[in-house]
Coordinates of C-alpha atoms in Angstrom, one line a residue:
M8 CA 46.1 104.5 83.9
P9 CA 44.9 101.1 82.8
E10 CA 41.7 99.5 84.0
W11 CA 42.5 96.9 86.6
L12 CA 40.3 93.9 86.9
P13 CA 41.9 91.5 89.5
Y14 CA 40.7 88.0 90.1
C15 CA 37.5 88.3 92.3
G16 CA 36.7 91.5 90.5
E17 CA 36.9 95.2 91.4
G18 CA 37.7 96.3 94.9
P19 CA 34.5 96.5 97.1
S20 CA 33.5 99.3 99.4
P21 CA 33.1 98.9 103.2
D22 CA 29.3 98.5 102.8
S23 CA 29.4 95.9 100.1
W24 CA 32.4 93.6 100.7
L25 CA 30.5 91.1 102.8
A26 CA 28.3 90.2 99.9
R27 CA 31.2 89.6 97.5
W28 CA 31.5 85.8 97.6
N29 CA 33.2 84.2 94.6
F30 CA 31.1 81.5 93.0
S31 CA 33.0 81.3 89.7
P32 CA 31.9 78.1 87.9
E33 CA 35.5 77.3 87.1
L34 CA 36.6 77.7 90.7
L35 CA 33.7 75.7 92.1
A36 CA 34.2 72.9 89.6
A37 CA 37.9 72.8 90.6
L38 CA 37.0 72.7 94.3
I39 CA 34.4 70.0 93.8
A40 CA 36.9 67.9 91.8
L41 CA 39.5 68.4 94.5
A42 CA 37.0 67.4 97.2
I43 CA 36.2 64.2 95.2
G44 CA 39.9 63.5 94.9
L45 CA 40.5 64.0 98.6
Y46 CA 37.7 61.5 99.3
L47 CA 38.9 58.9 96.8
Y48 CA 42.5 59.1 97.9
R49 CA 41.9 59.7 101.6
G50 CA 43.9 56.7 102.5
A51 CA 47.0 58.2 100.9
L52 CA 46.6 61.6 102.5
R53 CA 47.0 63.0 106.0
R54 CA 43.4 63.9 106.9
G55 CA 44.0 66.9 109.1
P56 CA 46.3 68.8 106.8
A57 CA 44.1 67.9 103.8
I58 CA 41.0 69.3 105.4
G59 CA 42.9 72.3 106.6
A60 CA 44.3 73.0 103.1
F61 CA 40.8 72.7 101.6
A62 CA 39.3 75.1 104.2
C63 CA 42.2 77.5 103.5
L64 CA 41.3 77.4 99.8
I65 CA 37.7 78.3 100.6
L66 CA 38.8 81.2 102.7
I67 CA 41.1 82.9 100.3
Y68 CA 39.3 82.2 97.0
V69 CA 35.6 81.9 97.8
T70 CA 34.8 84.1 100.8
P71 CA 34.7 87.9 100.6
F72 CA 38.3 87.9 101.7
C73 CA 39.2 87.4 98.1
A74 CA 37.4 90.5 96.8
L75 CA 38.8 92.5 99.7
G76 CA 42.3 91.9 98.4
S77 CA 41.3 93.7 95.2
A78 CA 40.8 96.9 97.2
L79 CA 43.6 96.7 99.8
F80 CA 47.2 95.8 99.3
T81 CA 47.2 95.0 103.1
I82 CA 44.7 92.1 102.5
R83 CA 46.6 91.0 99.4
I84 CA 49.8 90.7 101.5
V85 CA 47.9 88.7 104.2
H86 CA 46.6 86.5 101.3
D87 CA 50.2 85.9 100.1
V88 CA 51.5 85.2 103.5
I89 CA 48.7 82.6 104.0
L90 CA 49.8 80.9 100.7
A91 CA 53.5 80.6 101.8
A92 CA 53.2 80.1 105.6
V93 CA 49.8 78.3 106.0
L94 CA 48.5 76.7 102.8
A95 CA 52.0 75.5 101.6
P96 CA 52.9 73.5 104.8
L97 CA 49.3 72.1 104.9
V98 CA 49.7 70.9 101.3
M99 CA 53.1 69.5 102.1
G100 CA 51.7 67.6 105.1
A101 CA 48.6 66.4 103.3
V102 CA 50.5 64.7 100.5
R103 CA 53.5 63.7 102.7
L104 CA 55.9 65.7 100.5
E105 CA 58.6 65.5 103.2
R106 CA 58.9 61.8 102.4
V107 CA 59.8 62.6 98.8
E108 CA 63.4 63.0 97.7
I109 CA 63.3 66.3 95.7
P110 CA 66.5 67.4 93.9
G111 CA 68.3 70.5 95.3
S112 CA 69.7 71.5 98.7
L113 CA 67.8 73.3 101.5
A114 CA 69.9 76.4 100.8
M115 CA 68.9 76.4 97.2
W116 CA 65.2 76.0 97.9
T117 CA 65.4 78.7 100.6
A118 CA 66.7 81.1 98.0
V119 CA 64.1 79.9 95.4
H120 CA 61.3 80.4 97.9
A121 CA 62.4 83.8 99.0
L122 CA 63.2 85.0 95.4
T123 CA 59.8 83.8 94.2
F124 CA 58.0 85.7 96.9
W125 CA 60.0 88.9 96.3
L126 CA 59.6 88.7 92.5
W127 CA 55.9 88.5 92.6
H128 CA 55.8 91.6 94.7
A129 CA 57.9 93.6 92.3
P130 CA 55.4 96.2 91.0
S131 CA 55.5 95.1 87.4
L132 CA 54.8 91.4 88.1
Y133 CA 52.3 92.3 90.8
E134 CA 50.4 94.5 88.3
A135 CA 50.5 91.7 85.8
A136 CA 48.9 89.3 88.3
M137 CA 46.3 91.9 89.2
S138 CA 45.2 92.3 85.6
S139 CA 45.3 88.8 84.2
D140 CA 43.6 85.7 85.7
A141 CA 46.2 83.4 84.0
V142 CA 49.1 85.3 85.6
F143 CA 47.3 85.5 88.9
W144 CA 47.0 81.7 89.0
V145 CA 50.7 81.3 88.0
M146 CA 51.5 83.5 90.9
Q147 CA 49.4 81.4 93.3
F148 CA 50.8 78.0 92.2
T149 CA 54.5 79.2 92.1
I150 CA 54.3 80.7 95.6
V151 CA 52.6 77.6 97.1
G152 CA 54.6 75.1 95.1
T153 CA 58.1 76.5 96.0
A154 CA 57.0 77.1 99.6
A155 CA 55.7 73.5 99.9
I156 CA 58.9 72.1 98.6
W157 CA 60.9 74.4 100.9
W158 CA 58.9 73.3 104.0
S159 CA 59.5 69.7 103.0
K160 CA 63.3 70.4 102.9
V161 CA 63.1 72.1 106.3
L162 CA 61.5 69.0 107.8
R163 CA 64.0 66.6 106.3
S164 CA 67.0 68.6 107.4
P165 CA 69.0 68.5 110.7
A166 CA 67.8 70.9 113.3
P167 CA 70.7 73.5 112.9
A168 CA 70.2 73.7 109.1
A169 CA 66.4 73.8 109.4
A170 CA 66.5 76.6 111.9
T171 CA 69.0 78.5 109.8
A172 CA 66.8 78.3 106.7
L173 CA 63.8 79.4 108.7
L174 CA 65.7 82.4 110.2
A175 CA 67.0 83.3 106.7
T176 CA 63.4 83.3 105.4
M177 CA 62.3 85.4 108.3
V178 CA 65.0 87.9 107.4
A179 CA 63.9 87.9 103.7
M180 CA 60.3 88.5 104.6
G181 CA 61.3 91.2 107.1
A182 CA 63.4 92.9 104.6
L183 CA 60.5 93.1 102.1
G184 CA 58.3 94.3 104.9
A185 CA 60.8 97.1 105.8
L186 CA 61.0 98.1 102.2
L187 CA 57.3 98.5 101.9
T188 CA 57.0 100.3 105.2
F189 CA 59.7 102.9 104.6
A190 CA 59.3 103.5 100.9
G191 CA 58.6 107.1 100.0
R192 CA 55.9 106.3 97.6
A193 CA 53.1 103.8 96.9
F194 CA 54.4 101.1 94.5
Y195 CA 51.3 99.3 93.5
A196 CA 49.1 101.0 90.8
P197 CA 46.2 98.5 91.1
H198 CA 45.4 100.0 94.6
W199 CA 46.0 103.7 93.9
L200 CA 42.3 104.3 93.4
T201 CA 40.8 101.7 95.7
T202 CA 42.0 102.5 99.2
Q203 CA 40.5 105.9 99.8
V204 CA 37.0 104.6 100.3
W205 CA 38.5 102.6 103.2
G206 CA 39.9 105.7 104.8
L207 CA 43.5 105.0 103.7
S208 CA 45.8 106.6 101.2
P209 CA 47.8 104.1 99.0
I210 CA 51.0 104.8 100.9
E211 CA 49.2 104.1 104.2
D212 CA 47.8 100.9 102.9
Q213 CA 51.3 99.8 101.7
Q214 CA 52.8 100.8 105.1
I215 CA 50.3 98.6 107.0
A216 CA 51.1 95.8 104.6
G217 CA 54.8 96.2 105.2
I218 CA 54.3 96.1 109.0
I219 CA 52.4 92.9 108.7
M220 CA 55.2 91.4 106.6
W221 CA 57.8 92.7 108.9
A222 CA 56.3 91.5 112.2
P223 CA 53.5 88.9 112.3
A224 CA 54.5 87.2 109.0
S225 CA 58.2 87.0 110.1
L226 CA 57.1 85.7 113.5
V227 CA 55.8 82.5 111.9
Y228 CA 59.2 81.5 110.8
L229 CA 60.8 82.5 114.0
L230 CA 58.4 80.4 116.0
A231 CA 58.9 77.4 113.7
A232 CA 62.7 77.8 114.2
L233 CA 62.3 77.9 118.0
V234 CA 60.1 74.8 117.9
I235 CA 62.7 72.9 115.9
I236 CA 65.5 74.0 118.2
Y237 CA 63.5 73.1 121.3
R238 CA 62.6 69.6 120.0
S239 CA 66.2 69.0 119.0
L240 CA 67.4 69.9 122.5
A241 CA 64.7 67.9 124.2
S242 CA 65.7 64.9 122.0
D243 CA 69.4 65.3 122.9
R244 CA 68.5 65.4 126.6
A245 CA 66.3 62.3 126.3
S246 CA 69.1 60.3 124.6
A247 CA 71.8 61.5 127.0

């Protein structure tokens, strides 16, 4: 079995994870440069989403949450859901991406977004991301990038199409969650030797991750669809 060295290092134990902050010089330099850019171009950005996106980056890459994802697939799934359902819409809102005309239909980007998320959780690609910093960052940028474009397409679309895209994505996320929950074996080799110290077997860790994907993560998209439908109906009533 190969030696896995994920970004943020080896998986910590329960008594050491709180001390595992990531102060990588490259990461800190990138965050400082980003903070300067946010200040210099603050007039062109939406302040709230920009601050939210920056705080999200600190949470998932600097705090011990990052190292915890090296130990538990459950945390890694939460990390990836944050990328697609929290960080991506914040980035989209910060740079006003919904105002940009991006080629491709909503249906196409719905498929691209779902396929990107599914592919990065195929065991072979996931293992590559957990053993190479370069592949890891490709994973991060592609998930956030495709999701941000997809969210912008959702906001630009009529309510019925937007709600349909959100529900389709909810089904895609739920299907992945169901696959992880009911699989007969643990798929992800980087976590085969890191979960026991946390009192979990690899398959139990995977099942918890699947339940998170199946229920709470899918709920994000359902709630967004309901909000869009409610606003559309309220607008129709107001104009009647």
